[in-house]
Structure formats: structure tokens, C-alpha cells
PDB file of C-alpha atoms and ligand atoms in Angstrom:
ATOM      1  CA  UNK A  11     163.945 -57.498 -42.151  1.00 50.00           C
ATOM      2  CA  UNK A  12     162.272 -55.204 -44.700  1.00 52.00           C
ATOM      3  CA  UNK A  13     159.236 -56.292 -45.999  1.00 55.00           C
ATOM      4  CA  UNK A  14     158.729 -56.949 -49.698  1.00 58.00           C
ATOM      5  CA  UNK A  15     156.723 -54.709 -51.671  1.00 61.00           C
ATOM      6  CA  UNK A  16     154.738 -57.052 -53.988  1.00 59.00           C
ATOM      7  CA  UNK A  17     154.406 -53.979 -56.446  1.00 60.00           C
ATOM      8  CA  UNK A  18     157.678 -52.565 -56.687  1.00 70.00           C
ATOM      9  CA  UNK A  19     158.660 -52.516 -60.299  1.00 77.00           C
ATOM     10  CA  UNK A  20     155.304 -52.914 -61.346  1.00 80.00           C
ATOM     11  CA  UNK A  21     152.965 -50.090 -62.563  1.00 83.00           C
ATOM     12  CA  UNK A  22     150.110 -49.244 -60.370  1.00 84.00           C
ATOM     13  CA  UNK A  23     147.388 -50.987 -60.757  1.00 82.00           C
ATOM     14  CA  UNK A  24     144.013 -49.400 -62.346  1.00 85.00           C
ATOM     15  CA  UNK A  25     141.479 -48.272 -60.573  1.00 87.00           C
ATOM     16  CA  UNK A  26     137.642 -48.670 -61.212  1.00 84.00           C
ATOM     17  CA  UNK A  27     136.148 -45.452 -63.178  1.00 83.00           C
ATOM     18  CA  UNK A  28     133.726 -43.493 -60.539  1.00 75.00           C
ATOM     19  CA  UNK A  29     130.296 -43.806 -61.945  1.00 74.00           C
ATOM     20  CA  UNK A  30     127.762 -40.489 -61.921  1.00 71.00           C
ATOM     21  CA  UNK A  31     124.547 -42.810 -62.090  1.00 72.00           C
ATOM     22  CA  UNK A  32     122.740 -45.280 -59.701  1.00 70.00           C
ATOM     23  CA  UNK A  33     122.897 -44.346 -55.835  1.00 71.00           C
ATOM     24  CA  UNK A  34     125.331 -41.871 -54.215  1.00 73.00           C
ATOM     25  CA  UNK A  35     125.432 -41.968 -50.833  1.00 76.00           C
ATOM     26  CA  UNK A  36     127.834 -40.245 -48.290  1.00 82.00           C
ATOM     27  CA  UNK A  37     129.221 -40.376 -45.025  1.00 87.00           C
ATOM     28  CA  UNK A  38     127.510 -44.014 -44.216  1.00 87.00           C
ATOM     29  CA  UNK A  39     128.055 -44.630 -40.462  1.00 86.00           C
ATOM     30  CA  UNK A  40     130.550 -47.270 -39.434  1.00 90.00           C
ATOM     31  CA  UNK A  41     131.525 -48.449 -36.017  1.00 91.00           C
ATOM     32  CA  UNK A  42     134.852 -49.105 -34.319  1.00 93.00           C
ATOM     33  CA  UNK A  43     133.651 -52.279 -32.703  1.00 94.00           C
ATOM     34  CA  UNK A  44     132.555 -54.559 -35.842  1.00 96.00           C
ATOM     35  CA  UNK A  45     130.221 -56.712 -33.042  1.00 94.00           C
ATOM     36  CA  UNK A  46     127.960 -54.011 -32.948  1.00 94.00           C
ATOM     37  CA  UNK A  47     127.558 -54.333 -36.923  1.00 93.00           C
ATOM     38  CA  UNK A  48     125.011 -57.054 -36.194  1.00 93.00           C
ATOM     39  CA  UNK A  49     122.655 -54.361 -35.023  1.00 92.00           C
ATOM     40  CA  UNK A  50     122.939 -52.239 -37.826  1.00 91.00           C
ATOM     41  CA  UNK A  51     119.561 -51.289 -39.823  1.00 90.00           C
ATOM     42  CA  UNK A  52     119.344 -52.650 -43.267  1.00 92.00           C
ATOM     43  CA  UNK A  53     120.274 -50.055 -46.142  1.00 88.00           C
ATOM     44  CA  UNK A  54     117.613 -49.985 -48.170  1.00 87.00           C
ATOM     45  CA  UNK A  55     118.366 -48.686 -52.222  1.00 84.00           C
ATOM     46  CA  UNK A  56     116.202 -47.287 -54.487  1.00 81.00           C
ATOM     47  CA  UNK A  57     117.438 -47.460 -58.282  1.00 79.00           C
ATOM     48  CA  UNK A  58     115.578 -47.639 -61.543  1.00 82.00           C
ATOM     49  CA  UNK A  59     114.843 -50.807 -63.189  1.00 87.00           C
ATOM     50  CA  UNK A  60     113.920 -52.358 -66.258  1.00 92.00           C
ATOM     51  CA  UNK A  61     113.959 -55.038 -68.804  1.00 93.00           C
ATOM     52  CA  UNK A  62     112.690 -55.408 -71.974  1.00 94.00           C
ATOM     53  CA  UNK A  63     110.914 -58.826 -72.340  1.00 92.00           C
ATOM     54  CA  UNK A  64     109.808 -60.042 -75.520  1.00 95.00           C
ATOM     55  CA  UNK A  65     106.792 -62.640 -75.390  1.00 93.00           C
ATOM     56  CA  UNK A  66     105.343 -64.504 -77.856  1.00 96.00           C
ATOM     57  CA  UNK A  67     101.208 -65.177 -77.911  1.00 95.00           C
ATOM     58  CA  UNK A  68     101.945 -68.097 -79.706  1.00 95.00           C
ATOM     59  CA  UNK A  69      98.791 -69.805 -81.000  1.00 94.00           C
ATOM     60  CA  UNK A  70      96.937 -67.187 -78.557  1.00 95.00           C
ATOM     61  CA  UNK A  71      97.822 -64.723 -80.999  1.00 96.00           C
ATOM     62  CA  UNK A  72      94.280 -64.349 -82.759  1.00 96.00           C
ATOM     63  CA  UNK A  73      92.591 -63.600 -79.491  1.00 96.00           C
ATOM     64  CA  UNK A  74      94.705 -60.877 -79.084  1.00 96.00           C
ATOM     65  CA  UNK A  75      94.486 -59.823 -82.641  1.00 96.00           C
ATOM     66  CA  UNK A  76      90.572 -59.790 -82.012  1.00 96.00           C
ATOM     67  CA  UNK A  77      90.807 -57.409 -79.284  1.00 96.00           C
ATOM     68  CA  UNK A  78      92.564 -55.042 -81.509  1.00 96.00           C
ATOM     69  CA  UNK A  79      89.973 -55.226 -84.044  1.00 97.00           C
ATOM     70  CA  UNK A  80      87.015 -55.090 -81.458  1.00 97.00           C
ATOM     71  CA  UNK A  81      86.220 -58.846 -81.925  1.00 97.00           C
ATOM     72  CA  UNK A  82      85.644 -60.924 -78.843  1.00 97.00           C
ATOM     73  CA  UNK A  83      87.376 -64.139 -79.679  1.00 97.00           C
ATOM     74  CA  UNK A  84      86.839 -67.608 -78.040  1.00 97.00           C
ATOM     75  CA  UNK A  85      86.860 -71.124 -79.318  1.00 97.00           C
ATOM     76  CA  UNK A  86      84.542 -74.055 -79.860  1.00 98.00           C
ATOM     77  CA  UNK A  87      85.342 -77.736 -79.773  1.00 97.00           C
ATOM     78  CA  UNK A  88      85.237 -79.204 -83.322  1.00 95.00           C
ATOM     79  CA  UNK A  89      83.912 -82.410 -81.508  1.00 97.00           C
ATOM     80  CA  UNK A  90      81.600 -81.913 -78.457  1.00 97.00           C
ATOM     81  CA  UNK A  91      80.996 -78.049 -79.166  1.00 96.00           C
ATOM     82  CA  UNK A  92      81.570 -77.151 -75.582  1.00 97.00           C
ATOM     83  CA  UNK A  93      82.865 -73.482 -76.256  1.00 98.00           C
ATOM     84  CA  UNK A  94      85.474 -71.380 -74.086  1.00 97.00           C
ATOM     85  CA  UNK A  95      85.243 -67.474 -73.444  1.00 96.00           C
ATOM     86  CA  UNK A  96      88.921 -68.049 -72.959  1.00 94.00           C
ATOM     87  CA  UNK A  97      90.151 -69.561 -75.570  1.00 95.00           C
ATOM     88  CA  UNK A  98      91.789 -72.901 -75.410  1.00 95.00           C
ATOM     89  CA  UNK A  99      93.355 -74.840 -78.604  1.00 94.00           C
ATOM     90  CA  UNK A 100      92.540 -78.036 -77.318  1.00 96.00           C
ATOM     91  CA  UNK A 101      89.116 -79.174 -75.534  1.00 97.00           C
ATOM     92  CA  UNK A 102      89.308 -79.867 -71.967  1.00 96.00           C
ATOM     93  CA  UNK A 103      86.575 -81.789 -71.996  1.00 94.00           C
ATOM     94  CA  UNK A 104      87.370 -84.245 -75.000  1.00 97.00           C
ATOM     95  CA  UNK A 105      90.647 -83.283 -76.100  1.00 96.00           C
ATOM     96  CA  UNK A 106      90.152 -82.640 -79.954  1.00 97.00           C
ATOM     97  CA  UNK A 107      91.404 -79.423 -81.143  1.00 96.00           C
ATOM     98  CA  UNK A 108      89.046 -76.225 -81.190  1.00 97.00           C
ATOM     99  CA  UNK A 109      88.448 -73.516 -83.849  1.00 98.00           C
ATOM    100  CA  UNK A 110      88.173 -70.256 -83.576  1.00 97.00           C
ATOM    101  CA  UNK A 111      84.610 -68.487 -82.763  1.00 97.00           C
ATOM    102  CA  UNK A 112      83.048 -64.587 -82.264  1.00 97.00           C
ATOM    103  CA  UNK A 113      82.082 -64.705 -79.034  1.00 97.00           C
ATOM    104  CA  UNK A 114      78.965 -62.490 -78.207  1.00 97.00           C
ATOM    105  CA  UNK A 115      79.770 -59.012 -76.855  1.00 97.00           C
ATOM    106  CA  UNK A 116      77.022 -58.465 -74.254  1.00 98.00           C
ATOM    107  CA  UNK A 117      76.826 -60.907 -71.458  1.00 98.00           C
ATOM    108  CA  UNK A 118      75.904 -60.727 -67.762  1.00 98.00           C
ATOM    109  CA  UNK A 119      78.138 -60.742 -64.819  1.00 98.00           C
ATOM    110  CA  UNK A 120      78.435 -64.065 -63.158  1.00 98.00           C
ATOM    111  CA  UNK A 121      80.381 -62.794 -60.091  1.00 98.00           C
ATOM    112  CA  UNK A 122      82.174 -60.031 -59.413  1.00 98.00           C
ATOM    113  CA  UNK A 123      85.302 -58.621 -56.754  1.00 97.00           C
ATOM    114  CA  UNK A 124      85.943 -55.122 -55.889  1.00 97.00           C
ATOM    115  CA  UNK A 125      89.880 -54.816 -55.447  1.00 96.00           C
ATOM    116  CA  UNK A 126      91.485 -52.488 -53.071  1.00 95.00           C
ATOM    117  CA  UNK A 127      94.922 -53.506 -53.696  1.00 93.00           C
ATOM    118  CA  UNK A 128      96.925 -54.761 -56.965  1.00 90.00           C
ATOM    119  CA  UNK A 129     100.314 -55.370 -58.700  1.00 88.00           C
ATOM    120  CA  UNK A 130     102.249 -52.653 -59.304  1.00 85.00           C
ATOM    121  CA  UNK A 131     100.549 -52.073 -62.721  1.00 85.00           C
ATOM    122  CA  UNK A 132      97.407 -51.977 -61.539  1.00 89.00           C
ATOM    123  CA  UNK A 133      97.738 -50.551 -58.279  1.00 91.00           C
ATOM    124  CA  UNK A 134      97.431 -46.932 -59.066  1.00 91.00           C
ATOM    125  CA  UNK A 135      93.840 -47.599 -61.087  1.00 91.00           C
ATOM    126  CA  UNK A 136      92.113 -49.225 -57.287  1.00 94.00           C
ATOM    127  CA  UNK A 137      89.851 -49.590 -56.174  1.00 95.00           C
ATOM    128  CA  UNK A 138      88.520 -51.673 -59.513  1.00 96.00           C
ATOM    129  CA  UNK A 139      85.964 -54.332 -60.218  1.00 97.00           C
ATOM    130  CA  UNK A 140      86.831 -57.552 -61.678  1.00 97.00           C
ATOM    131  CA  UNK A 141      83.998 -59.676 -62.914  1.00 98.00           C
ATOM    132  CA  UNK A 142      83.380 -63.010 -64.519  1.00 98.00           C
ATOM    133  CA  UNK A 143      81.149 -62.882 -67.425  1.00 98.00           C
ATOM    134  CA  UNK A 144      78.924 -65.722 -68.611  1.00 98.00           C
ATOM    135  CA  UNK A 145      77.531 -65.797 -72.167  1.00 98.00           C
ATOM    136  CA  UNK A 146      74.527 -67.467 -74.129  1.00 97.00           C
ATOM    137  CA  UNK A 147      76.065 -70.630 -75.399  1.00 96.00           C
ATOM    138  CA  UNK A 148      79.357 -70.162 -74.104  1.00 98.00           C
ATOM    139  CA  UNK A 149      80.417 -72.955 -71.404  1.00 97.00           C
ATOM    140  CA  UNK A 150      83.426 -71.072 -69.647  1.00 98.00           C
ATOM    141  CA  UNK A 151      83.643 -67.339 -68.066  1.00 98.00           C
ATOM    142  CA  UNK A 152      85.606 -64.553 -69.176  1.00 98.00           C
ATOM    143  CA  UNK A 153      87.478 -62.554 -66.781  1.00 97.00           C
ATOM    144  CA  UNK A 154      87.999 -58.722 -67.181  1.00 97.00           C
ATOM    145  CA  UNK A 155      87.224 -55.450 -65.732  1.00 97.00           C
ATOM    146  CA  UNK A 156      83.860 -53.518 -64.974  1.00 97.00           C
ATOM    147  CA  UNK A 157      83.890 -49.908 -65.740  1.00 97.00           C
ATOM    148  CA  UNK A 158      80.842 -47.440 -64.414  1.00 95.00           C
ATOM    149  CA  UNK A 159      79.622 -48.789 -61.123  1.00 95.00           C
ATOM    150  CA  UNK A 160      81.056 -46.542 -58.416  1.00 94.00           C
ATOM    151  CA  UNK A 161      81.015 -49.313 -55.482  1.00 93.00           C
ATOM    152  CA  UNK A 162      80.128 -52.835 -54.995  1.00 95.00           C
ATOM    153  CA  UNK A 163      76.433 -52.132 -54.267  1.00 96.00           C
ATOM    154  CA  UNK A 164      75.953 -51.022 -57.916  1.00 96.00           C
ATOM    155  CA  UNK A 165      76.679 -53.899 -59.158  1.00 97.00           C
ATOM    156  CA  UNK A 166      74.437 -57.324 -59.251  1.00 97.00           C
ATOM    157  CA  UNK A 167      74.953 -60.684 -60.229  1.00 97.00           C
ATOM    158  CA  UNK A 168      73.218 -61.286 -63.626  1.00 97.00           C
ATOM    159  CA  UNK A 169      73.431 -57.870 -64.612  1.00 97.00           C
ATOM    160  CA  UNK A 170      73.718 -57.446 -67.883  1.00 98.00           C
ATOM    161  CA  UNK A 171      77.357 -56.245 -69.425  1.00 98.00           C
ATOM    162  CA  UNK A 172      78.514 -55.083 -72.704  1.00 98.00           C
ATOM    163  CA  UNK A 173      82.094 -55.375 -73.794  1.00 98.00           C
ATOM    164  CA  UNK A 174      84.552 -52.199 -75.246  1.00 97.00           C
ATOM    165  CA  UNK A 175      87.550 -52.407 -76.360  1.00 97.00           C
ATOM    166  CA  UNK A 176      90.432 -49.534 -76.002  1.00 94.00           C
ATOM    167  CA  UNK A 177      90.440 -47.448 -79.065  1.00 93.00           C
ATOM    168  CA  UNK A 178      94.551 -47.970 -79.062  1.00 93.00           C
ATOM    169  CA  UNK A 179      95.227 -51.586 -78.703  1.00 93.00           C
ATOM    170  CA  UNK A 180      98.009 -52.757 -76.024  1.00 92.00           C
ATOM    171  CA  UNK A 181      97.668 -56.346 -77.391  1.00 94.00           C
ATOM    172  CA  UNK A 182      96.768 -57.071 -73.743  1.00 94.00           C
ATOM    173  CA  UNK A 183      93.731 -58.685 -71.989  1.00 94.00           C
ATOM    174  CA  UNK A 184      93.354 -55.393 -70.622  1.00 94.00           C
ATOM    175  CA  UNK A 185      92.348 -54.182 -74.182  1.00 96.00           C
ATOM    176  CA  UNK A 186      88.635 -55.566 -73.498  1.00 97.00           C
ATOM    177  CA  UNK A 187      86.548 -54.366 -70.186  1.00 97.00           C
ATOM    178  CA  UNK A 188      82.610 -54.217 -69.820  1.00 98.00           C
ATOM    179  CA  UNK A 189      80.319 -51.709 -69.124  1.00 97.00           C
ATOM    180  CA  UNK A 190      76.772 -51.999 -67.744  1.00 97.00           C
ATOM    181  CA  UNK A 191      74.745 -52.916 -71.082  1.00 96.00           C
ATOM    182  CA  UNK A 192      71.535 -50.618 -70.890  1.00 74.00           C
TER     183      UNK A 192
HETATM  184 ZN1  LIG B 226      85.065 -81.524 -77.015  1.00 85.56          ZN
END
């Protein structure tokens, strides 16, 4: 009995066009015995990956506008006067709405850490120091980079630090960093 040819009388199916981008591989070993495939080493490929990410700062926008204008902004509760170095639009003590206030640009190291590893964005800058800065009259701390001291032995709890701002704002929290004051 002759086999039926399902494509007989029809044009050949189109082929997907070959691409000249992405990973190009040649001669990947492949066994005759499929049972050995479970012992195969994982294939690892590399390719560029990027996304455009549109992110709204929403009610935090004034904080970033402040950084771009070399001002450090926090918020202050209209009712109980609790002042936040990392701005919050509602008071976590009493729940009332807060208002924007300018923070002092000098403070003290409350605590610090030196990072020898970091996320992809910061990895190339390691090691770097992070400090929690305390300000007079402000109830919460601000996390920022401390630039200047070479190693952790050069940083002291309570040492005075001063805010500095990137000349070209990136509209990111890293627009502000601290240096030893005086
Ligand atoms: Zn309050």
C-alpha cells in the first residue's frame, strides 16, 4: 500500500527566516542514546536584555525635584510634629497628612556598613559605605552613601557628615550622598 503524502498537491510550508542576531551555536553534541541526555550539562547562553521601565514617583516626586535642586526634603506631621527624613505622606505615628519641609544638610552617622557585594547596578562600585544619617530635629534616619573614608576604620558613629548632590541629577535616591564634614 502506497503511503499517503499529506503535502501532495499543496505548496511547501514556509520556513521561518533565519536570524542573524542572538546566540549562534554550531555542533552541539547530541548522543545516539537518549538515555544519556539526563547527564547532559546545562546549556548556558548569554544575550543582551533590556526593558524600558516607566515608573511614576507619584506623591514622592517633590523629594526628587528637591534633589535635582540640591535640597534635601523630608516631611513633617501637621498634628504631632513628627519629622521624617525619608518622606512619608502620612504620619506613621498619628495617621495625619504631613507637609514637605527642608532638612538640614548636616547630620551625624547613626550607623554604617561597608558593602563588599551589591546589586548589579552597584557591583562595580564595591566596596562602598552606606550610612544612616541622623539630623537635629528629625525623628527618622536617612540611608545614603558615604563618600570619602577609605575603609570602615575611618568611619565613626556620631561623626559629622554633610550632604552633597550630583551635579547632573539622575532623579534617583543616589543623587544625594554624604561626605565627612569639616
Ligand atoms: Zn503625626
